[in-house]
Every structure is written in C-alpha cells, then in structure tokens.
JSON list of C-alpha atoms in Angstrom, two decimals:
[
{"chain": "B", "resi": 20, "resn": "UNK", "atom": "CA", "xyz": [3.83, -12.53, 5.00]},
{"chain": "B", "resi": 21, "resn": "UNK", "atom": "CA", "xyz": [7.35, -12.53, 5.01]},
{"chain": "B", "resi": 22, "resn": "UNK", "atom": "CA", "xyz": [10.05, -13.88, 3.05]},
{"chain": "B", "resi": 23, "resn": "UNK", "atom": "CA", "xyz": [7.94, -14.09, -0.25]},
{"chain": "B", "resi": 24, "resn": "UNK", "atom": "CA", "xyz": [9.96, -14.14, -3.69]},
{"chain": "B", "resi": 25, "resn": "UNK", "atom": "CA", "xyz": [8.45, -13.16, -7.38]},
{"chain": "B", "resi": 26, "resn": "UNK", "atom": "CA", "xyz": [7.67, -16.29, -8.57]},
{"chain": "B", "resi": 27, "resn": "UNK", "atom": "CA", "xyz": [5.91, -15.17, -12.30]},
{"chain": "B", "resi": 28, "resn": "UNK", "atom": "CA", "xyz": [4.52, -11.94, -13.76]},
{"chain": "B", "resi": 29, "resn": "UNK", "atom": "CA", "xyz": [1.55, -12.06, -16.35]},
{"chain": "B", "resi": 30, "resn": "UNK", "atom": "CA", "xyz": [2.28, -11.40, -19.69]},
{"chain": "B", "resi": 31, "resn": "UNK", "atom": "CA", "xyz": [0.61, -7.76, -19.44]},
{"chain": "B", "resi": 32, "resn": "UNK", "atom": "CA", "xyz": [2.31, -7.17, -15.83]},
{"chain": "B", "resi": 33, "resn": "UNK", "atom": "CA", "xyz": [-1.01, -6.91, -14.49]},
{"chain": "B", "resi": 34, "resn": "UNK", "atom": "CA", "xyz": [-0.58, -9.92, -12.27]},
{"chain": "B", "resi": 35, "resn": "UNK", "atom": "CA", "xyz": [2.36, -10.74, -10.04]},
{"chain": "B", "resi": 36, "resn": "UNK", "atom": "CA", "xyz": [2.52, -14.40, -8.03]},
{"chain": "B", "resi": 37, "resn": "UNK", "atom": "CA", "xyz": [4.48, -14.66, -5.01]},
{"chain": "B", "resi": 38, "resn": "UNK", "atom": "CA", "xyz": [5.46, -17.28, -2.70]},
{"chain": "B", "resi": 39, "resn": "UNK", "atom": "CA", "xyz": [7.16, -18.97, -0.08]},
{"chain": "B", "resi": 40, "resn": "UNK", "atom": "CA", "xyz": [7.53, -22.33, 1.71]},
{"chain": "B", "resi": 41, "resn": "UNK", "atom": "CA", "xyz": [4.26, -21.93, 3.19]},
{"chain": "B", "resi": 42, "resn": "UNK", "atom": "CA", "xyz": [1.68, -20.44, 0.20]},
{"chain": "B", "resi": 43, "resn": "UNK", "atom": "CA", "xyz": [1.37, -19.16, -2.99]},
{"chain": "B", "resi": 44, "resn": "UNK", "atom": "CA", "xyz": [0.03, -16.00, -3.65]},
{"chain": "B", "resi": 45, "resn": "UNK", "atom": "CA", "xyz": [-1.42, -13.90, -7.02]},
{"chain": "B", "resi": 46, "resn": "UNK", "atom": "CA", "xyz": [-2.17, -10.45, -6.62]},
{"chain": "B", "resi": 47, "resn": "UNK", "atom": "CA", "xyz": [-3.66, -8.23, -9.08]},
{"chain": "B", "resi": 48, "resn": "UNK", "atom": "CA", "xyz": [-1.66, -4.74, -10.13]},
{"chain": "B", "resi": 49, "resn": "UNK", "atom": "CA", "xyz": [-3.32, -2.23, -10.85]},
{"chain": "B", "resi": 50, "resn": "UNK", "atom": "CA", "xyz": [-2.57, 1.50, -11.10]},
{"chain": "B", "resi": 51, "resn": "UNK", "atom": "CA", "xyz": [-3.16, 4.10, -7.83]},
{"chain": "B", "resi": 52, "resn": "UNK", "atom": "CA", "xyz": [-5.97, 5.91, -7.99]},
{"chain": "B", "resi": 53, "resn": "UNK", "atom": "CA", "xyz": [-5.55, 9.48, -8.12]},
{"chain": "B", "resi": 54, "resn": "UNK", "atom": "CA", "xyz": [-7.05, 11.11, -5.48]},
{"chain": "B", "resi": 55, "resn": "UNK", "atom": "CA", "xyz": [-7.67, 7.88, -3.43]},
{"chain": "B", "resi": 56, "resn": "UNK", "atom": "CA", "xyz": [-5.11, 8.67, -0.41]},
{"chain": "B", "resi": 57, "resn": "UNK", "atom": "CA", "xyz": [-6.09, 5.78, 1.42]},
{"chain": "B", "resi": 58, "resn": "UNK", "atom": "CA", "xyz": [-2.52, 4.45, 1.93]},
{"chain": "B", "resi": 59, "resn": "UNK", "atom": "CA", "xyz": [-1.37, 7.86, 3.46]},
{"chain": "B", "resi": 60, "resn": "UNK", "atom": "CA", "xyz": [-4.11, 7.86, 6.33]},
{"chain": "B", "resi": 61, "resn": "UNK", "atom": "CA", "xyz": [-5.21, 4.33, 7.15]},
{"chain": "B", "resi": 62, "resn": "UNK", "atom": "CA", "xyz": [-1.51, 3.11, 8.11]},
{"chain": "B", "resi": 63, "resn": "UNK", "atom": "CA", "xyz": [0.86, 3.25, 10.63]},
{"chain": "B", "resi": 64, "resn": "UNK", "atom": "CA", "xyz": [4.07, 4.51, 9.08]},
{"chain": "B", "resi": 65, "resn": "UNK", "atom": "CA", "xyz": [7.53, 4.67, 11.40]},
{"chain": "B", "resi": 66, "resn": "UNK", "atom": "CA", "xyz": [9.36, 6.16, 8.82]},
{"chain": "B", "resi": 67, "resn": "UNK", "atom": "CA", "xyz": [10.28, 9.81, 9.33]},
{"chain": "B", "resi": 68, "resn": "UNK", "atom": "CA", "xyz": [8.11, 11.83, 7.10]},
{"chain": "B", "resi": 69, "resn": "UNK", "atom": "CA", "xyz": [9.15, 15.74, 6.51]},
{"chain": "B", "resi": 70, "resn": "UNK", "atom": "CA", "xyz": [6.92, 17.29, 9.05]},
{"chain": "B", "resi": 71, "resn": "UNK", "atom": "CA", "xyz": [6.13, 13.87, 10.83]},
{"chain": "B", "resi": 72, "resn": "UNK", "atom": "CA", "xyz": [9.76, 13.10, 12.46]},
{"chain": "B", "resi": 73, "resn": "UNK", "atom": "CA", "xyz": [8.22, 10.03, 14.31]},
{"chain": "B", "resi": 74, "resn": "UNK", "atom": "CA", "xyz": [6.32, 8.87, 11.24]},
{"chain": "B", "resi": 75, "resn": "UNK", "atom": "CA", "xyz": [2.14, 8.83, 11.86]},
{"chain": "B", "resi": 76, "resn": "UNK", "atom": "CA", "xyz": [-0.21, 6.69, 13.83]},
{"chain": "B", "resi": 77, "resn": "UNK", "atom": "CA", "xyz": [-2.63, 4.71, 12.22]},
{"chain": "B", "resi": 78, "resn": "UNK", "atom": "CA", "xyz": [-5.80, 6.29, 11.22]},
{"chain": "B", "resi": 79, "resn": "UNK", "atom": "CA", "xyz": [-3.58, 9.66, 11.49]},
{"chain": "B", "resi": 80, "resn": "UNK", "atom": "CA", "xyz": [-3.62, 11.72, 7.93]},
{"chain": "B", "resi": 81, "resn": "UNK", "atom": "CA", "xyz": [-0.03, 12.64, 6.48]},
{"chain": "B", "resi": 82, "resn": "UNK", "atom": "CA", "xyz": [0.92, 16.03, 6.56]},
{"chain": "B", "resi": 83, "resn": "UNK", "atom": "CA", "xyz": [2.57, 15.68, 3.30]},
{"chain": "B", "resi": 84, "resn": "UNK", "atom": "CA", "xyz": [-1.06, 14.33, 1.82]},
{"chain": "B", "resi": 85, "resn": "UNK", "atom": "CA", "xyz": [-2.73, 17.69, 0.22]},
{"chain": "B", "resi": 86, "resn": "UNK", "atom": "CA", "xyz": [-6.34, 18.37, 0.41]},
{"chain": "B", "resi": 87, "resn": "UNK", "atom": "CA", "xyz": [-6.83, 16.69, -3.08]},
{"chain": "B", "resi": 88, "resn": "UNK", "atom": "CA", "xyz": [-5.45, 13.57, -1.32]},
{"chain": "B", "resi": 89, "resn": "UNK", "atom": "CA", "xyz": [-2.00, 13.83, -3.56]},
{"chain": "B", "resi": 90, "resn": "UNK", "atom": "CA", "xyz": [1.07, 13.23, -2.08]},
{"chain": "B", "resi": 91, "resn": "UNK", "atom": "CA", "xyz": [3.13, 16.45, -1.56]},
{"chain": "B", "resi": 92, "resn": "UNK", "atom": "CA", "xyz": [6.54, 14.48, -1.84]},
{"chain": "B", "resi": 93, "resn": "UNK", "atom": "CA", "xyz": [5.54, 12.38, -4.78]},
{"chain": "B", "resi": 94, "resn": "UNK", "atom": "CA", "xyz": [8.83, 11.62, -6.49]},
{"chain": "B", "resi": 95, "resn": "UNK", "atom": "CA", "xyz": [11.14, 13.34, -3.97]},
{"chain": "B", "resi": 96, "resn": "UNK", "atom": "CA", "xyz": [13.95, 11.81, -1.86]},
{"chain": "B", "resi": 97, "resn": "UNK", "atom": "CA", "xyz": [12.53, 13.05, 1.52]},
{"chain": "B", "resi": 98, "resn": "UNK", "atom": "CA", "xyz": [9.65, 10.83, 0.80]},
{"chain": "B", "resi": 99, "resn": "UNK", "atom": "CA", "xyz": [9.81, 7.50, 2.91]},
{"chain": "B", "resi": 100, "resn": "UNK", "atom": "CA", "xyz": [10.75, 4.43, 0.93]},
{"chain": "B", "resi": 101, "resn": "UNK", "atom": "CA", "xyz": [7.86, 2.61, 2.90]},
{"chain": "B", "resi": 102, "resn": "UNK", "atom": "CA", "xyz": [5.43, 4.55, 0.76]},
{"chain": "B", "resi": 103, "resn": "UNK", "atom": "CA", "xyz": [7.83, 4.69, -2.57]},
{"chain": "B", "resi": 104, "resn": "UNK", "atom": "CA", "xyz": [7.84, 0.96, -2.67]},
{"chain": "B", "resi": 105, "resn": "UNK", "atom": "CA", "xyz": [3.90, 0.84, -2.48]},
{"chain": "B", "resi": 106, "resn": "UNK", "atom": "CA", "xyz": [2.23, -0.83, -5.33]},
{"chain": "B", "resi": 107, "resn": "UNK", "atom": "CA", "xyz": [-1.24, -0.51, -5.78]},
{"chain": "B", "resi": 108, "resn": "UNK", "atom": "CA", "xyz": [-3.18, -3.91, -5.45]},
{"chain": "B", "resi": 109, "resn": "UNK", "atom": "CA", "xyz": [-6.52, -5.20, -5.61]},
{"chain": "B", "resi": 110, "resn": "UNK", "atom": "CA", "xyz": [-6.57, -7.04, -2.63]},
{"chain": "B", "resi": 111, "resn": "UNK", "atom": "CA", "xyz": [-5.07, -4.02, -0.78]},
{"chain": "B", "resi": 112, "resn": "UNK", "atom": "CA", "xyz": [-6.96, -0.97, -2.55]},
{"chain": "B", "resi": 113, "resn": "UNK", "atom": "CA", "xyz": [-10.13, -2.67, -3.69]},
{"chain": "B", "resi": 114, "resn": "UNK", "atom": "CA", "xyz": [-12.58, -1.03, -6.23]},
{"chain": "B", "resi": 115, "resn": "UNK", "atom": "CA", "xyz": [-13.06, 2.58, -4.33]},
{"chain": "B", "resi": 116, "resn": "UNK", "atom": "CA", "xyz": [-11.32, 5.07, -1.89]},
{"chain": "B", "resi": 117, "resn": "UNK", "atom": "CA", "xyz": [-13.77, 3.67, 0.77]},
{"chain": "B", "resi": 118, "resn": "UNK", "atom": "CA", "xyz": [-12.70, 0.17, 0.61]},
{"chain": "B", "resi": 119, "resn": "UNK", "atom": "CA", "xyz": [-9.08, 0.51, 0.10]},
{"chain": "B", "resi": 120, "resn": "UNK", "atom": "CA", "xyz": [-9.43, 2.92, 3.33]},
{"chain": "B", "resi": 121, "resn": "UNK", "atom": "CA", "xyz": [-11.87, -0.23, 5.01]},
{"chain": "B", "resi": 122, "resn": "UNK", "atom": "CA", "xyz": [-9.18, -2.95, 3.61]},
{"chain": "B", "resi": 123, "resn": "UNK", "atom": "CA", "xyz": [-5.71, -0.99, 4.68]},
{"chain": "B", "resi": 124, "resn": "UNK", "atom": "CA", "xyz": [-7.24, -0.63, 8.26]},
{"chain": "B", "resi": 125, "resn": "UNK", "atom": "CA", "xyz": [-8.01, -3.99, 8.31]},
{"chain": "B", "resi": 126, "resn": "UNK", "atom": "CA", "xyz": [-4.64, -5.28, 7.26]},
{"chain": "B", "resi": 127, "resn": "UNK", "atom": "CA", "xyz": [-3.17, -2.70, 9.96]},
{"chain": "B", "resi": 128, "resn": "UNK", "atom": "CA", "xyz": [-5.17, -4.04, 12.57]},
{"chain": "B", "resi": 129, "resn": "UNK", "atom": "CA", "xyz": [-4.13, -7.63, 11.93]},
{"chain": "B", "resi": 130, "resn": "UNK", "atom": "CA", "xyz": [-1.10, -6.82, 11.97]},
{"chain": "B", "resi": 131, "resn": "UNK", "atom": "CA", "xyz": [-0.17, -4.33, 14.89]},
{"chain": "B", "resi": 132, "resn": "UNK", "atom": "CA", "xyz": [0.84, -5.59, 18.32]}
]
C-alpha cells in the first residue's frame, strides 16, 4: 500500500481508517502482545540493528529479541525506526503469537522481490 493518509480514528482509538485514490482501509489497533515477538523474526528488516549492521533476513530472529521474546532496545535510540513506528494490528498480529508469526510471513512473502 503506499501513499495512504489517516482518514478517521474511532472514538476509543481502537480503530484507524486509511486511504488512498485506490481503497479504503479500517484496521483494528490493538496493543502488542508481550512476549509475542513475531514482528522481530518473521520480517525482513534493512535497517541496521546494534549487532545486525546489515539488518536481518526474513525468518532470521533479532539479536536484540531476548529469550522472553522482549525487545532488548525497547525505547532506545539505537533501535531502528522501522520497528519504533510498528503498531500492533489485527490484521497484521491476529489473535496469537502463531498467527501473527503465520500472517507477518505472509505479508513478507507478498511483498519481497
């Protein structure tokens, strides 16, 4: 998607509609689940991470992602804005670590060339 603009926020914040020339899109918010780590392993990131100078391969776990699955660089300037700017979504992180893991492949798949 590209080019999309906020177009309304729900009352409670919890839903977010974007769009563009082409479609209109709502997407739910919801909060990260702790422990999840999905977004730190299933995609390709080019950023550098500390430890990672070329960023990581898809499918490749973050070095800065602790056993726990917590980010390491939560909240710190060294960590990429790629993964700052993340918001947790339904359509991205689905109802369980397994399916946000089975939904960000996906979505990295369909969009690598």
């Amino acid at each position: 998607m590209r080019d999309l603009a906020v177009l309304a926020l729900g009352t409670d914040l919890r839903w977010i509609k974007l769009y563009n020339a082409d479609y209109i899109l709502w997407v739910i918010k919801m909060n990260c689940r702790l422990g999840c780590g999905a977004c730190c392993i299933a995609p390709s990131i080019s950023s550098e991470i500390p430890g990672m100078p070329n960023g990581k391969a898809a499918g490749e776990r973050c070095v800065q992602l602790s056993d726990d699955n917590l980010c390491l660089i939560f909240g710190s300037p060294d960590r990429p804005a790629v993964c700052s700017d993340f918001d947790a979504s339904e359509d991205v992180c689905g109802h369980s670590n397994e399916e946000a893991l089975w939904l960000i492949r996906n979505l990295e798949s369909q969009t690598s060339h």
